[in-house]
Coordinates of C-alpha atoms and ligand atoms in Angstrom, one line a residue:
X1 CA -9.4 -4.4 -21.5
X2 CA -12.7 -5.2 -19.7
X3 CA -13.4 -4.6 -15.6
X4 CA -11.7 -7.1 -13.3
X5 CA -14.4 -6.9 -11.0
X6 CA -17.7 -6.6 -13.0
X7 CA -16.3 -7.1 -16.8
X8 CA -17.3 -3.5 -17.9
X9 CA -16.3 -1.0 -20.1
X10 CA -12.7 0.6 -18.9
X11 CA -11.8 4.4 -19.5
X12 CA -8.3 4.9 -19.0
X13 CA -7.1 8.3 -17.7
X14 CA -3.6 8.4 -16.7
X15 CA -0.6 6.9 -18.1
X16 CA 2.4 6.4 -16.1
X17 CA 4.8 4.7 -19.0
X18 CA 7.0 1.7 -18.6
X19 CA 7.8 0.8 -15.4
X20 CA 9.7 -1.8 -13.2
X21 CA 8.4 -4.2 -10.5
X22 CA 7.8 -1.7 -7.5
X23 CA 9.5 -3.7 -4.8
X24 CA 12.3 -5.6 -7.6
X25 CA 15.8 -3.8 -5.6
X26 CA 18.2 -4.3 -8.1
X27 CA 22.1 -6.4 -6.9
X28 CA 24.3 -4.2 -8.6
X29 CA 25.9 -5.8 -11.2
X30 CA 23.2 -8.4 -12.0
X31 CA 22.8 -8.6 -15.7
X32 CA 19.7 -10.3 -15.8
X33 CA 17.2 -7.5 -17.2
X34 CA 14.3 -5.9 -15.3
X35 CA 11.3 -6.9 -15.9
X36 CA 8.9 -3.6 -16.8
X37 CA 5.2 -3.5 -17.7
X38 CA 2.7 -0.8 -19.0
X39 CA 1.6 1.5 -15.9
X40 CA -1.9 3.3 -17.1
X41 CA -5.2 3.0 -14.7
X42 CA -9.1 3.4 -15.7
X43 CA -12.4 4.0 -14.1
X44 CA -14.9 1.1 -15.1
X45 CA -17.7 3.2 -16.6
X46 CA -20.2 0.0 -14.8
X47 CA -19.2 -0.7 -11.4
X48 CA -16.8 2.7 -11.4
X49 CA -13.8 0.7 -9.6
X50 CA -10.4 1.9 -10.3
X51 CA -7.6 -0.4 -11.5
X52 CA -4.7 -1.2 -13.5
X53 CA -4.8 -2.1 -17.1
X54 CA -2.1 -4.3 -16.7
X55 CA -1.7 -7.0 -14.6
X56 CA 2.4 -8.1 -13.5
X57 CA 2.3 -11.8 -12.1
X58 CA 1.9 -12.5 -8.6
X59 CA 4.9 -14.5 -8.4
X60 CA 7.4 -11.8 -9.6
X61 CA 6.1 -9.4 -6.6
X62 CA 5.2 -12.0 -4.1
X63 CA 8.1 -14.5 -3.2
X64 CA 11.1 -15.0 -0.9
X65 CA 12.6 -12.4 -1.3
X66 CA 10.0 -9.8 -0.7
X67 CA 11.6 -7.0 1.1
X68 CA 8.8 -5.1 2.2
X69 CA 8.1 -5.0 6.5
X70 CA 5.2 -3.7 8.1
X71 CA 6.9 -3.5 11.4
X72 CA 9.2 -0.7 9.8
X73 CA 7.3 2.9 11.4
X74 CA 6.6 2.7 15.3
X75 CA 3.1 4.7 14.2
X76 CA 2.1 1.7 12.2
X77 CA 3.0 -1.1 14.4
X78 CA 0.9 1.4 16.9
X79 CA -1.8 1.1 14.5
X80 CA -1.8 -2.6 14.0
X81 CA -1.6 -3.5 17.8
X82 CA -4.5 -1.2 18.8
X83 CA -6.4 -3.1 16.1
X84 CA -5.6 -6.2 17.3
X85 CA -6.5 -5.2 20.2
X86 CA -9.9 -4.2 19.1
X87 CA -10.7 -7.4 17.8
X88 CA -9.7 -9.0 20.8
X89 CA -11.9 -6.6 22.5
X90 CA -15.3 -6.9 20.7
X91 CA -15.2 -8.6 17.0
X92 CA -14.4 -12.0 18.3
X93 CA -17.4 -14.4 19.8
X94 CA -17.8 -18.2 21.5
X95 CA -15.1 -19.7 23.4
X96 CA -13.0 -20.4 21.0
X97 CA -12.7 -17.6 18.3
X98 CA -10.6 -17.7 15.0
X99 CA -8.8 -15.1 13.3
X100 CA -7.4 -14.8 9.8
X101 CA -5.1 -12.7 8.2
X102 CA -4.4 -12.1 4.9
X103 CA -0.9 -10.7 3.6
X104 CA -0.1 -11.0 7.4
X105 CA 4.0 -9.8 6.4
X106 CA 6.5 -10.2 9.3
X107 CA 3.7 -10.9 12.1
X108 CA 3.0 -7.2 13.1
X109 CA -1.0 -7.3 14.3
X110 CA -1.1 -10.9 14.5
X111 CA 1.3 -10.8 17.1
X112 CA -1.0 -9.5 19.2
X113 CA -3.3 -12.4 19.3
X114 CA -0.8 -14.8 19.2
X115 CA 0.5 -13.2 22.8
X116 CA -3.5 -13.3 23.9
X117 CA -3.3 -17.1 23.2
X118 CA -6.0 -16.7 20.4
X119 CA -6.2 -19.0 17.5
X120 CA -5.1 -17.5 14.5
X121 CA -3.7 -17.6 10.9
X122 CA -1.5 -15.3 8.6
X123 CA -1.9 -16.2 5.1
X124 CA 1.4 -15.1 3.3
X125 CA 2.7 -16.4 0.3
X126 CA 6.5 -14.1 0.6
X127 CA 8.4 -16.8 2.3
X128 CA 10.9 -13.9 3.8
X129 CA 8.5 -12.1 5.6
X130 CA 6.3 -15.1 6.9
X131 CA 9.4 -16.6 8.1
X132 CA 9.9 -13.2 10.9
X133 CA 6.4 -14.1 11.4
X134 CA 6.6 -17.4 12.5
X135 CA 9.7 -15.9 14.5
X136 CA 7.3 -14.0 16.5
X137 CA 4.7 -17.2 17.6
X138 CA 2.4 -16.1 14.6
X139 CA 0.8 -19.1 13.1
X140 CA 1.6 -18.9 9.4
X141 CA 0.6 -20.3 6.2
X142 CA 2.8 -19.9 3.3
X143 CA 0.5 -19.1 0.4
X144 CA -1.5 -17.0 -1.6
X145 CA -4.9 -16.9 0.0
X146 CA -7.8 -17.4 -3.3
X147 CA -10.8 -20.3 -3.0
X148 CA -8.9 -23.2 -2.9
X149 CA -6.8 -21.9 0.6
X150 CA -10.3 -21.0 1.9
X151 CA -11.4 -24.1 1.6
X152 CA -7.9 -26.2 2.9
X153 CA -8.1 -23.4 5.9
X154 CA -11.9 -24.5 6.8
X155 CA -11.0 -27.8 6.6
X156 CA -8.3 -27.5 8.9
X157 CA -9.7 -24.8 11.2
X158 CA -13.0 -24.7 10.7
X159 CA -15.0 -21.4 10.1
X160 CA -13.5 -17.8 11.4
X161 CA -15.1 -14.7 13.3
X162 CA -12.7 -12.2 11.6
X163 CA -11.0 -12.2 8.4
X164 CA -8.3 -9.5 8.3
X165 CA -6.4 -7.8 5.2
X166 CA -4.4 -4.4 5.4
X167 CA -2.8 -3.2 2.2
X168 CA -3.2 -6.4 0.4
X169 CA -6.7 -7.0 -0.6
X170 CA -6.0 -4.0 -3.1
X171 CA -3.3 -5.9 -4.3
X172 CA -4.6 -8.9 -5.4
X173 CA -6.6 -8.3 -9.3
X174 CA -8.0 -11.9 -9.2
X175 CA -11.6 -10.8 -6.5
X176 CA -14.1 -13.6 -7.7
X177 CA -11.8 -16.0 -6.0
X178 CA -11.0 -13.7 -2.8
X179 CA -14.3 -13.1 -1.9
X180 CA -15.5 -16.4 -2.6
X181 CA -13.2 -17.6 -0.5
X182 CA -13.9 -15.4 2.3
X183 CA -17.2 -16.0 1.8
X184 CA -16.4 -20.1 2.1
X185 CA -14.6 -19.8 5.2
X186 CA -16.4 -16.7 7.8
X187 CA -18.9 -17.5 9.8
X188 CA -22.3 -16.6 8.7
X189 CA -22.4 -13.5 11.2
X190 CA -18.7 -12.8 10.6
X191 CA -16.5 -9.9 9.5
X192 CA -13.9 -9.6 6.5
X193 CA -12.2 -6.3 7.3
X194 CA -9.8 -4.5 4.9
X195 CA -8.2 -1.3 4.5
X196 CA -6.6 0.1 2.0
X197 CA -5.6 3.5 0.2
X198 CA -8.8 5.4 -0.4
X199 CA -9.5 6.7 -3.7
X200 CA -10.7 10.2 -2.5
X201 CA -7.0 10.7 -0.6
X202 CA -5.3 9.7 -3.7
X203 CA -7.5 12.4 -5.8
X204 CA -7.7 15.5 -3.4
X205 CA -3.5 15.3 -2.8
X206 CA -2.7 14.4 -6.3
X207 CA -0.3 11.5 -4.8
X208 CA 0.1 9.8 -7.8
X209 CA 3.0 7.6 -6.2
X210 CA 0.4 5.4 -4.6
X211 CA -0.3 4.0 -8.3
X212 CA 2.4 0.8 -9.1
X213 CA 2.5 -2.9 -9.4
X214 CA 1.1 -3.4 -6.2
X215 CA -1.7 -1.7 -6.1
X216 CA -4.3 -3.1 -8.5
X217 CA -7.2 -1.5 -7.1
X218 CA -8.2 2.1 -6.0
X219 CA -10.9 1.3 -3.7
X220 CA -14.0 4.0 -2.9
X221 CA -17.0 3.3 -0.7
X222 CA -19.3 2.9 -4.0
X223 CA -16.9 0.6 -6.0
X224 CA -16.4 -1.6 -2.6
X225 CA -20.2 -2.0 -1.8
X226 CA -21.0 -3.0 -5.8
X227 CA -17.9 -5.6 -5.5
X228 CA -19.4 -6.9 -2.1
X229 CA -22.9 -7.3 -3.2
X230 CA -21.8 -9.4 -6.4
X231 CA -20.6 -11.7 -3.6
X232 CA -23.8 -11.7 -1.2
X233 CA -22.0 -9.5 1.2
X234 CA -22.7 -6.2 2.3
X235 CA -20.9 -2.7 3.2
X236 CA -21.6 -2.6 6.9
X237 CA -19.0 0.1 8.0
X238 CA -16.4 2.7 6.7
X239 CA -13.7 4.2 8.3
X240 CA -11.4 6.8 7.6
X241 CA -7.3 6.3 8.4
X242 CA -4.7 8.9 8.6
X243 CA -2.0 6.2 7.7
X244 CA -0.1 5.8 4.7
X245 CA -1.6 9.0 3.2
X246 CA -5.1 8.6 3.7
X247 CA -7.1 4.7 4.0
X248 CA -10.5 3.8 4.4
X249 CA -10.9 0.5 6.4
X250 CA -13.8 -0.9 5.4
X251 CA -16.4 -4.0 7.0
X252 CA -18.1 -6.5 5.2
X253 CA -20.7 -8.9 6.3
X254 CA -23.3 -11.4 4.4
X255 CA -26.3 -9.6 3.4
X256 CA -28.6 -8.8 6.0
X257 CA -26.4 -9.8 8.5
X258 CA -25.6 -6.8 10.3
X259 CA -27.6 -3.1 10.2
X260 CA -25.4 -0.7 8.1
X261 CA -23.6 2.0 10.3
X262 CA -24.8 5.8 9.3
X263 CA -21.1 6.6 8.3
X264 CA -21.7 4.2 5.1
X265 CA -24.4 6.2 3.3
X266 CA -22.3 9.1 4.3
X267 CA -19.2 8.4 2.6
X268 CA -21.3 7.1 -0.2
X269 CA -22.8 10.5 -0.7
X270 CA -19.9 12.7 -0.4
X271 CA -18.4 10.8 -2.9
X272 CA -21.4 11.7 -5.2
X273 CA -21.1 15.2 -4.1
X274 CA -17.4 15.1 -5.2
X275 CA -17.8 13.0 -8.2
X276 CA -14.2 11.1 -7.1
X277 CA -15.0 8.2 -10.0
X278 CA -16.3 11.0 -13.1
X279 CA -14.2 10.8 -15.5
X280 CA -13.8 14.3 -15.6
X281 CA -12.4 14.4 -11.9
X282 CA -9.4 11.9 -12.9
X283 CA -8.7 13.0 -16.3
X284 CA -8.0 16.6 -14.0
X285 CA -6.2 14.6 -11.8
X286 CA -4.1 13.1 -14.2
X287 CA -3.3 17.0 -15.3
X288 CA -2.6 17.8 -11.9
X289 CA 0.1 15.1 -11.6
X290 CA 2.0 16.1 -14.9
X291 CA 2.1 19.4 -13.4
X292 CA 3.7 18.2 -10.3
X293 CA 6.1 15.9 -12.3
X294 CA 7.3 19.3 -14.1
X295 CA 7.6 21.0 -10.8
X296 CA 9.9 18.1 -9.7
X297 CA 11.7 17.6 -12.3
X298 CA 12.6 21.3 -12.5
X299 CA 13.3 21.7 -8.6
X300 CA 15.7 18.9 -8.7
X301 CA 17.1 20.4 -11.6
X302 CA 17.9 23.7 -10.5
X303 CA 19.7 22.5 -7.3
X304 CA 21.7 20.0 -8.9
X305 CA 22.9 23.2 -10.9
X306 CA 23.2 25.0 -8.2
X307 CA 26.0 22.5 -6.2
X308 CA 23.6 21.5 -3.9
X309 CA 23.5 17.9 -2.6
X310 CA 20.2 16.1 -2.3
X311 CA 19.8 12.5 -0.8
X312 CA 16.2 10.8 -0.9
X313 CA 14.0 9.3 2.3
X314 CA 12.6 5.8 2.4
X315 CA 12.8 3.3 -0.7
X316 CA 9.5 3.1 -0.9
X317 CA 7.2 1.0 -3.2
X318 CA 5.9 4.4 -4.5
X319 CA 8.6 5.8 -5.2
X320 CA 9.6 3.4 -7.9
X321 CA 6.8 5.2 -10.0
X322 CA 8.3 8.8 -9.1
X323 CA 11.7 8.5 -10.0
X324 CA 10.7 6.4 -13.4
X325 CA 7.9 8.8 -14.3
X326 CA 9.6 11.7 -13.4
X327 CA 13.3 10.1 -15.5
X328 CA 15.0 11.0 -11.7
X329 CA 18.2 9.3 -11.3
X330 CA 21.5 9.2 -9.5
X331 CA 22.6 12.4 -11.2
X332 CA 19.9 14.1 -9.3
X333 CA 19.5 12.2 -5.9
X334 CA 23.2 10.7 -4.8
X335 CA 21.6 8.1 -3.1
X336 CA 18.4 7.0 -0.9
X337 CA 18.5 5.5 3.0
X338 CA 16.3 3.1 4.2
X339 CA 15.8 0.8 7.5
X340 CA 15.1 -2.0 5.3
X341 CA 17.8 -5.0 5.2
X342 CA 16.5 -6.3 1.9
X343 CA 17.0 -2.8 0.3
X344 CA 20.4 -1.4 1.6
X345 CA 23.1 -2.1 -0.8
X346 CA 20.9 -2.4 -3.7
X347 CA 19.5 -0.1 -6.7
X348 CA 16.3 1.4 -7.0
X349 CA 14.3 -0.3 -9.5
X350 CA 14.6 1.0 -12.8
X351 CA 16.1 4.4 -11.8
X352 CA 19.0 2.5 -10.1
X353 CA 19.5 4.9 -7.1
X354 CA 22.1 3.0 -4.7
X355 CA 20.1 2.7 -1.3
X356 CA 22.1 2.9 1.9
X357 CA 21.5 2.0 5.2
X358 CA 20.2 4.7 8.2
X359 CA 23.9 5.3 9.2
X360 CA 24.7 7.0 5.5
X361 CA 21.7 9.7 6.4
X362 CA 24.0 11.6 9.0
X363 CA 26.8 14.3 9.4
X364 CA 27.7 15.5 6.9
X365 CA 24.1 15.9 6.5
X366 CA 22.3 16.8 2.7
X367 CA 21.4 20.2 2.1
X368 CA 18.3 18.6 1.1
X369 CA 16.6 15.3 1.7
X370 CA 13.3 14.4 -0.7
X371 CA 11.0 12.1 0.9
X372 CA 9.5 9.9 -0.6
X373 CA 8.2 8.4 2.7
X374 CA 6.3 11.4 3.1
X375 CA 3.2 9.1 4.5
X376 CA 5.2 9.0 7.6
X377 CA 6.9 12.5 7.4
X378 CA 5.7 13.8 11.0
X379 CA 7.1 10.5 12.4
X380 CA 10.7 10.9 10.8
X381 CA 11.0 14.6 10.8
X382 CA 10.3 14.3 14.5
X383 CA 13.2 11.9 14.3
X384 CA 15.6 13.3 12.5
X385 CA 17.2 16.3 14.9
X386 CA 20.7 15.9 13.6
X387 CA 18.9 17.2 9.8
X388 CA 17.0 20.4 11.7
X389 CA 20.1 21.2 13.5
X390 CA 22.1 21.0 10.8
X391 CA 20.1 23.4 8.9
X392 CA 18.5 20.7 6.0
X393 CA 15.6 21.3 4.0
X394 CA 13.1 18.2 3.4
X395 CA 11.6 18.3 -0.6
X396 CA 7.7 16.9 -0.4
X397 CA 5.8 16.2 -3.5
X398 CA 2.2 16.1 -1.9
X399 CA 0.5 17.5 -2.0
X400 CA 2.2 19.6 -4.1
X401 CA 6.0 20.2 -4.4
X402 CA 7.4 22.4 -1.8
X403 CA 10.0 23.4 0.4
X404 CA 10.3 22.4 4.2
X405 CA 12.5 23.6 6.5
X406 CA 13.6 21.1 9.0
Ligands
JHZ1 P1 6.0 2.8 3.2 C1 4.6 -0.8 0.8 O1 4.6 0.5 0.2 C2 4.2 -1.7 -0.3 P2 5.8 1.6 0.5 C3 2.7 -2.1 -0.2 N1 2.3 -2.3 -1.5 C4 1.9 -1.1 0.5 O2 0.7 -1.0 0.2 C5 2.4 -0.4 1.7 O3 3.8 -0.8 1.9 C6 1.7 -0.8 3.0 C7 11.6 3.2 5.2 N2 11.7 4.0 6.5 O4 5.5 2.3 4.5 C8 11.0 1.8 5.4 C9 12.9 4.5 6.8 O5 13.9 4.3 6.2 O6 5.8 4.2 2.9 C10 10.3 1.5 4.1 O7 11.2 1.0 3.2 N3 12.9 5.2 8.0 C11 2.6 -3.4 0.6 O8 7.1 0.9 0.4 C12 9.9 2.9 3.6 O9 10.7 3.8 4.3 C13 11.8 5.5 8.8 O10 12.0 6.1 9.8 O11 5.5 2.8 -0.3 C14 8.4 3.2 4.0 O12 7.6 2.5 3.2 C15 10.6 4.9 8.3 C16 9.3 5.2 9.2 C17 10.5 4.2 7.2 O13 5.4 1.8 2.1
SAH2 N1 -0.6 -6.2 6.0 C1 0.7 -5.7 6.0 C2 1.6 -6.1 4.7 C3 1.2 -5.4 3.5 S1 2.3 -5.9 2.2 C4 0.7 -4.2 6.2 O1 -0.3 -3.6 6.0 O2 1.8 -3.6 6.5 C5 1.2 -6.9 1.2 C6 1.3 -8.3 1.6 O3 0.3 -9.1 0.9 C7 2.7 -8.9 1.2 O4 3.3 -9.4 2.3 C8 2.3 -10.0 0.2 O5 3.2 -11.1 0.2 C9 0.9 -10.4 0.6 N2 0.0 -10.9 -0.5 C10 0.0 -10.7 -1.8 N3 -0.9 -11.5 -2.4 C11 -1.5 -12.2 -1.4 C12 -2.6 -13.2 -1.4 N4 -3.2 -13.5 -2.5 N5 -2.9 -13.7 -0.3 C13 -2.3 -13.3 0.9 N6 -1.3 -12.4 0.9 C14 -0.9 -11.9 -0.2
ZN3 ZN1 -16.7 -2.8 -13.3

């Protein structure tokens, strides 16, 4: 296996087994059989970016029936709309500025600057979710975005001031075309802005569960500027983001193009200082997370033994790597609730957990609930007074397993 990004020398350094597509509910009943690939990640000992040494096909992740919404936490669609508002602020110039979104989902931030009567474009090749875009006046484009939709979208549009990807440049293995495309179709003194899951975050709190299908890439300030320069672009700006357990949204612009802001040689050096791409820093990582797996595995254990009942928090995309690293099943969590239409009434993939709509996580309430959307714990435990009251304990995995009274 050879770097995606710079075709270096890969050290692998964790191993997560055979696992299912992240996102791949199961009907129950279906016979068909799941498709599974290898889950291990390495460090490129070149360009030190992190990735997956197995690629699953875009097409079984991405399609119609993609269940995944962004508009599904109020603290996230907070987050996209002050964004959006942002850009509409200060990042777009001329009278008649152009914005592009990549892996724009059900319309959230776009939205936004469809109401401001901006021109705009999602790029977003899961038909489900682009259609609730279109619902909301967002201007959508049902496709992958790689060089060739660059160049159909320039042609059509003409050149944009912003390009815009959250959680999805990560996902997409095939860069050459991405960032030649991006750098085909933004303006010479334009922006590509992305953010994504930050490598540091995912080391320091041992959340292992950020690693599946989906996520191809764990980006850092050092890998991201090497990747940007091999395109004639340039690291202009990092950011750090509480959201979905720690993100780093990060600015590109051509080469010379814009003065780099101070925060970029800072992150770039506390990174050194850490050593978050040494190999010795994730093979210790990938000890930390067997530990936790044991810890788990033995907590869930114990209070099955014990009578008690436990229900789970949130299908989430990371989850699917918990529960099939970690061999948790049905016999150990009765069943997980989740806001999601496209999820209720289906299995968990691979561990086949029955998920059940919001109205199943009520009186009689669990005497435990494990979260696996514990990226958004202080928004649902803030929610969920019917749980306190009724004396439930929460199960959290990260940083480390523990207890939480609700
Ligand atoms: P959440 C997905 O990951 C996949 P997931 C993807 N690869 C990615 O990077 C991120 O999103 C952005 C439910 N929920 O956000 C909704 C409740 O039931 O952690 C979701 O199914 N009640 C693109 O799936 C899940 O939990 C609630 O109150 O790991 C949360 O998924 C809330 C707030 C959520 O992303
Ligand atoms: N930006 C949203 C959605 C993230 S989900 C948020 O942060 O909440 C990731 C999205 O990327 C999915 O909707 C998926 O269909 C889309 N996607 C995957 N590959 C893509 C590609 N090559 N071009 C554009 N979108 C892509
Ligand atoms: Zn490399």
């Amino acid at each position: 296996m050879a770097c995606r990004i710079c075709s270096g020398r890969l050290h692998q350094f964790a191993d997560f087994g055979s696992q299912p597509v992240s996102d791949a509910f199961v009907t129950p009943g279906d016979p068909r059989e799941e498709y599974v690939f290898r889950l291990a990640v390495g460090v490129c000992e070149d360009c030190s970016m992190v990735q997956l040494l197995e690629e699953v096909p875009r097409e079984r992740m991405f399609h119609d029936g993609y269940p995944y919404l962004s508009s599904g936490s109020a603290v996230m669609r907070e987050h996209f709309w002050s964004l959006a508002e942002r850009f509409l602020a200060t990042d777009l110039a001329g009278d008649d500025p152009f914005i592009v979104e990549l892996g724009c989902n059900d319309g959230t931030m776009l939205q936004r600057v469809a109401e401001a009567g901006v021109r705009h474009l999602g790029v977003e090749p899961s038909g489900g979710v682009a259609d609730l875009a279109a619902a909301r006046g967002v201007r959508v484009r049902k496709d992958f975005f790689e060089a060739a939709t660059a160049a159909a979208v320039l042609a059509e549009d003409g050149p944009a001031d912003v390009i815009y990807a959250a959680n999805t440049l990560c996902h997409i293995p095939y860069m050459d075309s991405i960032l030649g495309g991006v750098a085909t179709l933004l303006r010479p003194d334009g922006v590509f802005v992305f953010e994504d899951p930050y490598l540091g975050d995912i080391v320091e709190r041992a959340s292992y569960d950020q690693i599946y299908d989906e996520h191809f890439y764990f980006f850092s300030a050092r890998s991201v500027s090497g990747m940007a320069r091999r395109h004639g672009f340039e690291l202009v700006d990092v950011e750090r983001l509480p959201v979905h357990g720690g993100e780093v949204r990060y600015t590109l612009a051509r080469r010379g193009a814009r003065t780099p802001s101070p925060a970029v040689a800072e992150l770039l050096a506390a990174e050194d200082a850490a050593g978050v791409s040494d190999l010795a820093t994730l093979t210790a990582f990938a000890a930390r997370v067997a530990d936790s797996r044991d810890r788990l595995v033995a907590l869930l254990t114990r209070l099955r033994d014990e009578g008690a009942r436990v229900y789970g928090y949130g299908a989430t995309a990371k989850s699917a790597t918990v529960l099939n690293y970690c061999g948790i099943g049905p016999d150990l969590v009765s069943f997980v609730s989740d806001t999601t239409p496209a999820k209720q009434g289906r299995l968990t993939p691979g561990s086949h957990i029955p998920v059940r709509g919001p109205e199943a996580f009520a009186d009689p309430y669990p005497d435990y609930a494990l979260l696996f959307a514990w990226n958004h714990a202080e928004e649902i435990m803030a929610k969920e007074e019917g749980f306190r009251e009724a004396g439930g304990t929460w199960i959290l995995y990260v940083p480390e397993v523990r207890l939480v009274r609700a």
